[in-house]
Coordinates of C-alpha atoms and ligand atoms in Angstrom, one line a residue:
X1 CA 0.0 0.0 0.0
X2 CA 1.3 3.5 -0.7
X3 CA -0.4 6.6 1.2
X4 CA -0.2 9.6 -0.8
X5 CA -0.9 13.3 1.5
X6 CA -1.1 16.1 0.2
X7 CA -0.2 18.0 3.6
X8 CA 3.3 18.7 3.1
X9 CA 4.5 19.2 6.9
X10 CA 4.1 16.0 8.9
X11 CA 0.3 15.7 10.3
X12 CA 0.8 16.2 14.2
X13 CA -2.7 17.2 15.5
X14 CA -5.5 19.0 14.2
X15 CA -6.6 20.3 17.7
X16 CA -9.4 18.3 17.6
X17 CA -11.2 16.0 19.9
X18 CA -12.6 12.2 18.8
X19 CA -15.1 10.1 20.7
X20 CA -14.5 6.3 20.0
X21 CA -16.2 3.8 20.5
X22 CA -15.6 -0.2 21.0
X23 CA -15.3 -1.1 17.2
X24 CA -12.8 1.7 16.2
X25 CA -10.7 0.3 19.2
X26 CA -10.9 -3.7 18.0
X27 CA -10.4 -1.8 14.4
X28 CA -7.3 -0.1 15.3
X29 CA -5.9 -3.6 17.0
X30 CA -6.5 -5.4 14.1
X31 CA -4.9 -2.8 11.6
X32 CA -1.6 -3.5 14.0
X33 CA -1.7 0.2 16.1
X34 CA -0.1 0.7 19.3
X35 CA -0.4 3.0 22.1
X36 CA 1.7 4.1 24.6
X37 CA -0.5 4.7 27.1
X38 CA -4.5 5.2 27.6
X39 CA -6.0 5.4 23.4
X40 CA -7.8 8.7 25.2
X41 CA -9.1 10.0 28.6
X42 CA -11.8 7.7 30.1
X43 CA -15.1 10.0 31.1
X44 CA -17.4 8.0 33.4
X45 CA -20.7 9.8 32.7
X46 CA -22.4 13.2 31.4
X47 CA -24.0 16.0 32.5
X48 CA -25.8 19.0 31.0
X49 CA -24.9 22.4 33.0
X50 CA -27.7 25.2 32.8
X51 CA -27.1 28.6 32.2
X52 CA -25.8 29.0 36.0
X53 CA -23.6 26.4 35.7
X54 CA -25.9 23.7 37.8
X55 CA -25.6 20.1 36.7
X56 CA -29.5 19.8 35.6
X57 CA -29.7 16.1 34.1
X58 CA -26.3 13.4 34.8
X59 CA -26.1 9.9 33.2
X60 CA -23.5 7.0 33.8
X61 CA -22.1 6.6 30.9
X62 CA -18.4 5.4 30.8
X63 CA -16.7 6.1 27.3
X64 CA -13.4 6.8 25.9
X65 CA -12.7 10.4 24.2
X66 CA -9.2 11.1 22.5
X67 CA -7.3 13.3 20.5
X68 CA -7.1 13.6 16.8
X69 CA -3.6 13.5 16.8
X70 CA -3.6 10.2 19.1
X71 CA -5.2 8.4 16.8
X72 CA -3.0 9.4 13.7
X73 CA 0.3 9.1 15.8
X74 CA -0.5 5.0 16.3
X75 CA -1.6 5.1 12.8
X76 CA 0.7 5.8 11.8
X77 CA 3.8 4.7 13.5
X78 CA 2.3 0.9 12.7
X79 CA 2.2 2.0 8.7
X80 CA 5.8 3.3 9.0
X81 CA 7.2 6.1 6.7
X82 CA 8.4 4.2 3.9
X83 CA 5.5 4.1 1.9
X84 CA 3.8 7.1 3.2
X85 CA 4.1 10.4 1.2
X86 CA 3.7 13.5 2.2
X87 CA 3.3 17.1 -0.2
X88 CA 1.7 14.8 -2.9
X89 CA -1.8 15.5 -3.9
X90 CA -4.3 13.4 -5.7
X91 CA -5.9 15.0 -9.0
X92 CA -7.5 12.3 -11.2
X93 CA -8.0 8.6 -11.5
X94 CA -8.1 7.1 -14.8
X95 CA -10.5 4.2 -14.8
X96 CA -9.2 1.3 -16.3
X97 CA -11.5 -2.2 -16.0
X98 CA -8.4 -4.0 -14.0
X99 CA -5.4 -1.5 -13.2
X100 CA -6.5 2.6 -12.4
X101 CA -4.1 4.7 -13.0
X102 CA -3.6 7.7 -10.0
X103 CA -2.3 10.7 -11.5
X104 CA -0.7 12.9 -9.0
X105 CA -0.8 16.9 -8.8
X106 CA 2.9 16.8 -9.2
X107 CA 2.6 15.5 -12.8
X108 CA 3.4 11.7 -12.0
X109 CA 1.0 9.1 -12.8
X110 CA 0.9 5.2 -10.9
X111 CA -0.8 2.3 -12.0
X112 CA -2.5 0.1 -8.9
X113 CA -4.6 -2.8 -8.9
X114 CA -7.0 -0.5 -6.6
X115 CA -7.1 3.0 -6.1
X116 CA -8.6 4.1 -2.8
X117 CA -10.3 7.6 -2.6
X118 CA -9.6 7.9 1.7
X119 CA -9.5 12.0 1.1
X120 CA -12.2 13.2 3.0
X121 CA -15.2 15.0 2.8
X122 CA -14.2 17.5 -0.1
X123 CA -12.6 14.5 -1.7
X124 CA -11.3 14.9 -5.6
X125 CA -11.5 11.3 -6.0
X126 CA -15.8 11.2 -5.6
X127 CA -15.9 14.5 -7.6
X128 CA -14.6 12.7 -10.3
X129 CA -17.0 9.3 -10.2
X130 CA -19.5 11.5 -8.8
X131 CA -18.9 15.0 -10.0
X132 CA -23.4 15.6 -8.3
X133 CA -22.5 14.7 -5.4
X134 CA -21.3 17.7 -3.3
X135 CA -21.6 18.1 0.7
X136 CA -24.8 19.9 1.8
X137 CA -24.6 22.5 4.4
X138 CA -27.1 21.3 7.6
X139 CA -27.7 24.7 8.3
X140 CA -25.7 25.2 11.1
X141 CA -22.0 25.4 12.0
X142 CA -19.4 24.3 14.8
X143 CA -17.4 26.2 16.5
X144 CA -14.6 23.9 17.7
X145 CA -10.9 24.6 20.2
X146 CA -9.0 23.0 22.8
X147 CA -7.6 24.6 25.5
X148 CA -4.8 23.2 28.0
X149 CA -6.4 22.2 31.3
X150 CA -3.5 24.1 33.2
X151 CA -4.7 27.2 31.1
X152 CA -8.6 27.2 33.0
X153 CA -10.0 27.9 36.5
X154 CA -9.4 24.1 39.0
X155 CA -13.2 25.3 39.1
X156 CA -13.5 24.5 35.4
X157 CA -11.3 22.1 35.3
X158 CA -13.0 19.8 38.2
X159 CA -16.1 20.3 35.9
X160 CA -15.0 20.5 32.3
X161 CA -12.1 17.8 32.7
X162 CA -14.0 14.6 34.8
X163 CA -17.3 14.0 32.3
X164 CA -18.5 14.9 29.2
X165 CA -20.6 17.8 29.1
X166 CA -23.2 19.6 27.4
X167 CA -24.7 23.0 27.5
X168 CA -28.0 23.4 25.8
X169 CA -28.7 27.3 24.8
X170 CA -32.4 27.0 22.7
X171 CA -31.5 26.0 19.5
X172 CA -27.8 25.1 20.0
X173 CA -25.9 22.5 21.5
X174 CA -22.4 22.3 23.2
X175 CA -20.3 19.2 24.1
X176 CA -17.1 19.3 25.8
X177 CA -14.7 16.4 27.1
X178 CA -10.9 16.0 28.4
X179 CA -8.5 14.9 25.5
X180 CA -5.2 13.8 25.2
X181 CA -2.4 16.4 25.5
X182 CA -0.7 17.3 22.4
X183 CA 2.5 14.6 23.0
X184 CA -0.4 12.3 23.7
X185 CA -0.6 12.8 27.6
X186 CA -3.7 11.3 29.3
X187 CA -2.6 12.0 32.9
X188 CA -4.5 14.9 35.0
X189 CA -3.0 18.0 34.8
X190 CA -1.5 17.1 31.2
X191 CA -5.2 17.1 29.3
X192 CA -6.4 19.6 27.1
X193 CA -10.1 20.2 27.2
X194 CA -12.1 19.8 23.6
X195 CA -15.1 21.7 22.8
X196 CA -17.5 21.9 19.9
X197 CA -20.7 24.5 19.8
X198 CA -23.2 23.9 17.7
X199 CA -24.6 27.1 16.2
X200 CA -27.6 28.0 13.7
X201 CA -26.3 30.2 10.9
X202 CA -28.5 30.9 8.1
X203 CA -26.4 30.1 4.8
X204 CA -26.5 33.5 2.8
X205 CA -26.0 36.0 6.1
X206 CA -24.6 34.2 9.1
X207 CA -22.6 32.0 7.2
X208 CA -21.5 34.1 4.4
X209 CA -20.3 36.6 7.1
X210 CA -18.5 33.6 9.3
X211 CA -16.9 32.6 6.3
X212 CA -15.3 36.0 4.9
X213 CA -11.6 36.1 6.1
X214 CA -9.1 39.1 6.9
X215 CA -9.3 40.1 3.5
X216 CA -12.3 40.2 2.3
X217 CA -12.6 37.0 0.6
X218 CA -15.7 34.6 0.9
X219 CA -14.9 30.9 1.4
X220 CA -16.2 27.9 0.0
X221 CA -17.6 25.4 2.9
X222 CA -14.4 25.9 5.5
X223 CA -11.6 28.5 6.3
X224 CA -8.6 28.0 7.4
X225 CA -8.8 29.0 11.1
X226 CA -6.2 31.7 11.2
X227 CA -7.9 33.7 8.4
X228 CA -11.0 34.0 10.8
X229 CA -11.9 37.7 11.5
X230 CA -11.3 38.5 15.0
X231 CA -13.8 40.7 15.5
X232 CA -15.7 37.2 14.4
X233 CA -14.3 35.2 17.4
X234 CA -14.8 38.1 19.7
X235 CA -18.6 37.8 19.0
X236 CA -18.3 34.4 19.6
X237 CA -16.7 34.7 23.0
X238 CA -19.7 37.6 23.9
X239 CA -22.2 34.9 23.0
X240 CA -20.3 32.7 25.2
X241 CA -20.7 34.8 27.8
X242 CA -24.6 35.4 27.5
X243 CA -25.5 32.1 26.4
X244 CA -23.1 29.5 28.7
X245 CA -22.7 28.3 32.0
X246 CA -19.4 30.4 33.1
X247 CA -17.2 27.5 33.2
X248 CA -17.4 26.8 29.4
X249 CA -17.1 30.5 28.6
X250 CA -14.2 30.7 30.1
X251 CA -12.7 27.6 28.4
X252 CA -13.9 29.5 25.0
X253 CA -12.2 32.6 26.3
X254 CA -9.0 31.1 26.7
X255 CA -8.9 28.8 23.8
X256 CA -6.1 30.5 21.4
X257 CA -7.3 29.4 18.2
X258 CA -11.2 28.8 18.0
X259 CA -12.1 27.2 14.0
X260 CA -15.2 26.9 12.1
X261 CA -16.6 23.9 10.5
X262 CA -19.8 24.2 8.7
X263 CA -22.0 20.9 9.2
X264 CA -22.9 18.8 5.6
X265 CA -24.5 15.4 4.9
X266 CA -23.2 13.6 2.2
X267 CA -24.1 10.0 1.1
X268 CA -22.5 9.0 -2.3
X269 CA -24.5 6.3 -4.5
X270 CA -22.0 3.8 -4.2
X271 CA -18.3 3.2 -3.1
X272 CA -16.9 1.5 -5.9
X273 CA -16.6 2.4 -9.7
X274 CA -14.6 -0.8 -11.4
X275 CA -11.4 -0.7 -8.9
X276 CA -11.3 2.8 -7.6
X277 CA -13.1 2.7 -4.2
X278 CA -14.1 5.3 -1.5
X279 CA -14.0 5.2 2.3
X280 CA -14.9 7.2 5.2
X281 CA -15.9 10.8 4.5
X282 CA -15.2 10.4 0.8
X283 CA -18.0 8.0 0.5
X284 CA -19.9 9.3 3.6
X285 CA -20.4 12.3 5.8
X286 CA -22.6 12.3 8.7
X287 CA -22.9 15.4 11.8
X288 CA -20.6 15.0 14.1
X289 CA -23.4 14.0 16.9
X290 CA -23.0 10.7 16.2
X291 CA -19.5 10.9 17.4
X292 CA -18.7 7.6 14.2
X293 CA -16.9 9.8 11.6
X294 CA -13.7 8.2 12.9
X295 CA -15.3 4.8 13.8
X296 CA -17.0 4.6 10.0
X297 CA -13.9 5.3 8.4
X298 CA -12.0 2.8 10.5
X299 CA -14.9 0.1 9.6
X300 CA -14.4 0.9 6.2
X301 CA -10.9 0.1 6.2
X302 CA -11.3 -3.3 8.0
X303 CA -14.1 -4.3 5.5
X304 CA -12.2 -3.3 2.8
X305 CA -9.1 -5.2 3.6
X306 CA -11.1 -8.3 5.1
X307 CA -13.4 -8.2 1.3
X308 CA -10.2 -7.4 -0.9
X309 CA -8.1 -10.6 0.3
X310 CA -9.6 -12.6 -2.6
X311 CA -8.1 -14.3 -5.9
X312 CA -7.9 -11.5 -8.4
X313 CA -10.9 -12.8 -10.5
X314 CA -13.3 -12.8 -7.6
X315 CA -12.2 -9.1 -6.6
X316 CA -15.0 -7.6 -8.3
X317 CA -17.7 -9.5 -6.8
X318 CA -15.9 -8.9 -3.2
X319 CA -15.2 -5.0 -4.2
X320 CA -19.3 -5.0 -4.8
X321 CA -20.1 -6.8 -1.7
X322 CA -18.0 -4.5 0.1
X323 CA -19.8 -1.7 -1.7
X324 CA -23.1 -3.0 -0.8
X325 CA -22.5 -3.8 3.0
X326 CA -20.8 -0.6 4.1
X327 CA -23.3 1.8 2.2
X328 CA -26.2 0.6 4.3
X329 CA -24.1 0.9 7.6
X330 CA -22.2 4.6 6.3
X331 CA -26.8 5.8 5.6
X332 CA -27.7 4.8 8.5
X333 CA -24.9 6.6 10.4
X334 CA -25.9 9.8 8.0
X335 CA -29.6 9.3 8.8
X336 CA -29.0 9.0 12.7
X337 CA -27.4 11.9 12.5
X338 CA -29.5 13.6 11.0
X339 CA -32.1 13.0 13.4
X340 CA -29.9 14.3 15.8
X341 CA -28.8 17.3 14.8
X342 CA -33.1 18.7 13.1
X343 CA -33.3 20.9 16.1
X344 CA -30.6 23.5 15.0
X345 CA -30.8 23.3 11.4
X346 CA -31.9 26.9 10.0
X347 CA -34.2 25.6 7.3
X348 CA -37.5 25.0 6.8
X349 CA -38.9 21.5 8.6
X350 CA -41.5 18.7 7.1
X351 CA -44.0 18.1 9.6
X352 CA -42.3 14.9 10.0
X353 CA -38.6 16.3 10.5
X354 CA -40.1 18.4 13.3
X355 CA -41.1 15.8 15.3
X356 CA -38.3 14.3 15.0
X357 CA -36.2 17.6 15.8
X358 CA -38.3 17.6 19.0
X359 CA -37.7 14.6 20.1
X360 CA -34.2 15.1 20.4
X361 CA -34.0 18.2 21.6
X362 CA -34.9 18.0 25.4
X363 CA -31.6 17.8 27.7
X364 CA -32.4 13.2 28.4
X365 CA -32.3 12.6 25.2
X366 CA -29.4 14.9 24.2
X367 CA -27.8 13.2 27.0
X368 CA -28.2 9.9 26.5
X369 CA -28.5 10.0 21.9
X370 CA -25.6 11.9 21.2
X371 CA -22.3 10.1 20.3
X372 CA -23.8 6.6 21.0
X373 CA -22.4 4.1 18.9
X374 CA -25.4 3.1 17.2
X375 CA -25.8 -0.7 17.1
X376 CA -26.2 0.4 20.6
X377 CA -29.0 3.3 19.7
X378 CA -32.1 1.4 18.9
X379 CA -30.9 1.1 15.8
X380 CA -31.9 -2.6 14.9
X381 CA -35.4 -1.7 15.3
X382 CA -35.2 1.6 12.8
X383 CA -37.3 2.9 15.4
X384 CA -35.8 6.1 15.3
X385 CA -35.8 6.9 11.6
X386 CA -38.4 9.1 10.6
X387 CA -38.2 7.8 6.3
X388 CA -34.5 6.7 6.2
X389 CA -33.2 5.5 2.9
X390 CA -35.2 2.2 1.5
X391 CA -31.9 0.5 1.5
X392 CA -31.9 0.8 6.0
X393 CA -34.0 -1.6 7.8
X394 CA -33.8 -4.0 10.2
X395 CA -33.3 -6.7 7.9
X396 CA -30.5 -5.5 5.7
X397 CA -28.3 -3.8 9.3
X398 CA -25.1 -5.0 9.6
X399 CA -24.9 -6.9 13.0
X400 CA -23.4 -4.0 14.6
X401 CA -20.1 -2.0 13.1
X402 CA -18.2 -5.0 13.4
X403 CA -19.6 -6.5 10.6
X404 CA -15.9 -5.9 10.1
X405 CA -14.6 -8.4 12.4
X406 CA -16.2 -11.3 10.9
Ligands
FAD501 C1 -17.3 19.3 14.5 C2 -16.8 17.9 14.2 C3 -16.7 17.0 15.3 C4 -16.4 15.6 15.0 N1 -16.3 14.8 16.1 C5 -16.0 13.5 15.9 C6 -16.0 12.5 16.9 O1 -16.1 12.9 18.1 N2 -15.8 11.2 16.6 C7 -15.6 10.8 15.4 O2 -15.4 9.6 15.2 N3 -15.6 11.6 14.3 C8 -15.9 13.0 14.5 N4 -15.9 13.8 13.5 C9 -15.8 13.3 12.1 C10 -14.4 12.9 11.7 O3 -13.5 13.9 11.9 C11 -14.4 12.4 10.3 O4 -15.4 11.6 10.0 C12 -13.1 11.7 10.0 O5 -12.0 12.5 10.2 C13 -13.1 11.1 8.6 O6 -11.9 10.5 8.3 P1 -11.3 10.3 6.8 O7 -10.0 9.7 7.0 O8 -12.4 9.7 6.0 O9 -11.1 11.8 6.3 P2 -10.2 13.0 6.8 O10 -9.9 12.9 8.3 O11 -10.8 14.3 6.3 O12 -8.8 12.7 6.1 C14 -8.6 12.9 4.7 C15 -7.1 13.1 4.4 O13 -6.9 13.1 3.0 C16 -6.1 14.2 2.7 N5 -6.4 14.7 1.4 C17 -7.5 15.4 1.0 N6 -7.5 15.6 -0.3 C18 -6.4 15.0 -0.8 C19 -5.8 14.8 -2.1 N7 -6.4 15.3 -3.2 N8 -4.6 14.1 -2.2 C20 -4.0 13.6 -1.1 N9 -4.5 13.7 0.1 C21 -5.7 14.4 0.3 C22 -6.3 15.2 3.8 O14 -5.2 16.1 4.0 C23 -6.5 14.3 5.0 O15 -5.3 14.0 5.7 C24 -16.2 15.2 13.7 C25 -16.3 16.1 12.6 C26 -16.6 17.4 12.9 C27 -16.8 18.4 11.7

């Protein structure tokens, strides 16, 4: 296998926190990846702080949250350098019935006997098989940071850094949770704390303003976080202040580099075109409050490997297979998502979408829906889905994530 990046400085950490859940960790195992220490910080339960700051709802719920960077670092250490290039950008994939041929921005071209599009959710690979298919904005943004524990109150920290938490303005949502330090530290006092705020912004004012940078210039769907206006973040932070229990305003406050990521659904009509094939957020996007992204991606992987082991004439049947498995379980990810996330979109509801939005939007089942891996959510019974995609029913489910592990 040969990785090409097109980040040219090594890939360290991008400040950003990951819940996991049991299959990404039997995932990561299999795929060879070791840890030094903890994979992440272990949070035994939740809690939802009010305005004041009062814990109004708690749950036992012991999980596992980690870093970004944590997750790439073992990745990565088990793949070794030898094969993995960095500065060298995809552009096009030539379709051939047995051998694609990757063409590289730098003007070299590859043949393989399978090209794998794992480039994420603006990924150049799908926008060539699938050139319709383009992320579409949820109608609401996050605001995301970390912020060294040794940097906030022992106040906040005693709060912020022992559970996952949530703070539920109308129409919003925030989570927060301890991570991983950024040399991978999961002792107290070494954490960072991780928090993303989920915000309505309507798509041609709020957004288009979030989006123009320093110089005037509008973004597509994300913006690099140091061209952010500051007089942008400064709102933020005011909002903060109104809107938050103290604690997590003053986490906000003294986060040093708050980002932006707009929220988009993406589901792409298949994950394999002759031998070029797509994986995690190239084939799928779903909102983060499903807390999967990394898990899906991960599953992908597994499945992939596990269905490509075959005699070379039987790839194509396995590649479908794969295809065919993986889509249900990447929808029905999206879909649950979805649901989760109605109650801050900015646009218009169906009748139907509103109930659903409703129902997930009191502070129990915030509590105990969000990033819940979901063969664990009521998922088997499709109970939750308000018209999910034809393809998602109890029959066809994969028996949990680790369909992989078969
Ligand atoms: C606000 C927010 C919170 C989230 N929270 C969680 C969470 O708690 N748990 C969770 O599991 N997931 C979470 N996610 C989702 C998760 O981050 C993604 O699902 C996951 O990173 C997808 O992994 P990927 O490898 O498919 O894509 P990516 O992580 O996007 O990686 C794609 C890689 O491809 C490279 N690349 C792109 N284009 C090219 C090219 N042309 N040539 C070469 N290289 C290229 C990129 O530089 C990048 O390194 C969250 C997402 C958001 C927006």
């Amino acid at each position: 296998v040969e990785i090409y990046e097109r980040t040219s400085a090594a890939l360290a950490d991008r400040g950003a926190g990951i819940v996991t859940h049991p299959p990404l960790h039997q995932d990561l195992v299999a795929a060879g990846a070791i840890w030094d220490g903890d994979l992440g910080v272990k949070v035994p339960g939740r809690a939802v702080l009010d305005r004041d700051g009062t814990i109004v709802v708690e749950k036992i719920l012991p999980q596992i949250v980690t870093s970004w960077g944590l997750l790439y670092g073992s990745l990565k250490r088990a793949f070794g350098a030898e094969h993995y290039h960095f500065g060298r950008s995809a552009l096009s994939v030539e379709i051939h019935p047995k051998r694609p041929i990757l063409r590289l921005a730098d003007g070299t071209a590859q043949e393989f006997d399978l090209v794998i599009g794992a480039d994420g959710v603006n990924s150049r690979i799908r926008g060539q098989l699938f050139p319709q298919m383009q992320p579409r904005y949820a109608g609401y943004i996050a605001w995301r940071g970390v912020v060294d524990e040794r940097d906030i109150s022992p106040q906040a920290r005693d709060i912020l850094c022992e559970r996952f938490t949530f703070g539920l303005p109308p129409g919003e949502q925030l989570i927060g949770y301890p991570i991983a330090s950024a040399s991978h530290e999961t002792r107290r006092g070494k954490r960072r704390f991780n928090f993303v705020w989920y915000r309505p912004a309507e798509e041609s004012t709020v957004l288009h303003d979030l989006l123009t940078d320093r110089a005037g210039h509008r973004h597509g769907l994300s913006i690099p976080a140091d061209q952010i206006r500051p007089e942008v973040i400064r709102r933020m932070q005011a909002d903060a202040a109104e809107l938050l229990a103290p604690v997590f305003a003053e986490a906000i406050q003294r986060t040093r580099q708050p980002f932006i990521q707009p929220i988009v659904d993406l589901e792409s009509p298949s994950m394999v075109v002759g031998r070029v094939v797509l994986i995690g957020d190239a084939a799928f996007v779903a909102r983060p409050h499903v807390g999967m992204g990394v898990t899906k991606a991960a599953g992908d992987a597994a499945a992939l490997a596990r269905f490509a082991a075959v005699v070379e004439s039987e790839l194509d049947d396995a590649l479908e297979k794969f295809s065919r498995q993986r889509r249900v379980y990447g929808a029905a990810v999206v879909m649950r998502a979805r649901c989760l996330g109605a109650y801050m979109q900015t646009q218009q509801l169906t009748p139907e979408e509103r109930v659903t939005a409703e129902r997930f939007s009191t502070p129990e089942a915030v509590l105990s829906e969000t990033a819940i891996d979901i063969s664990l959510a009521g998922m088997m019974s499709g109970s939750f889905l308000p018209s999910g995609p034809s393809e998602v029913s109890s029959v066809d489910l994969p028996a949990g994530p680790v369909a992989t592990a078969q």
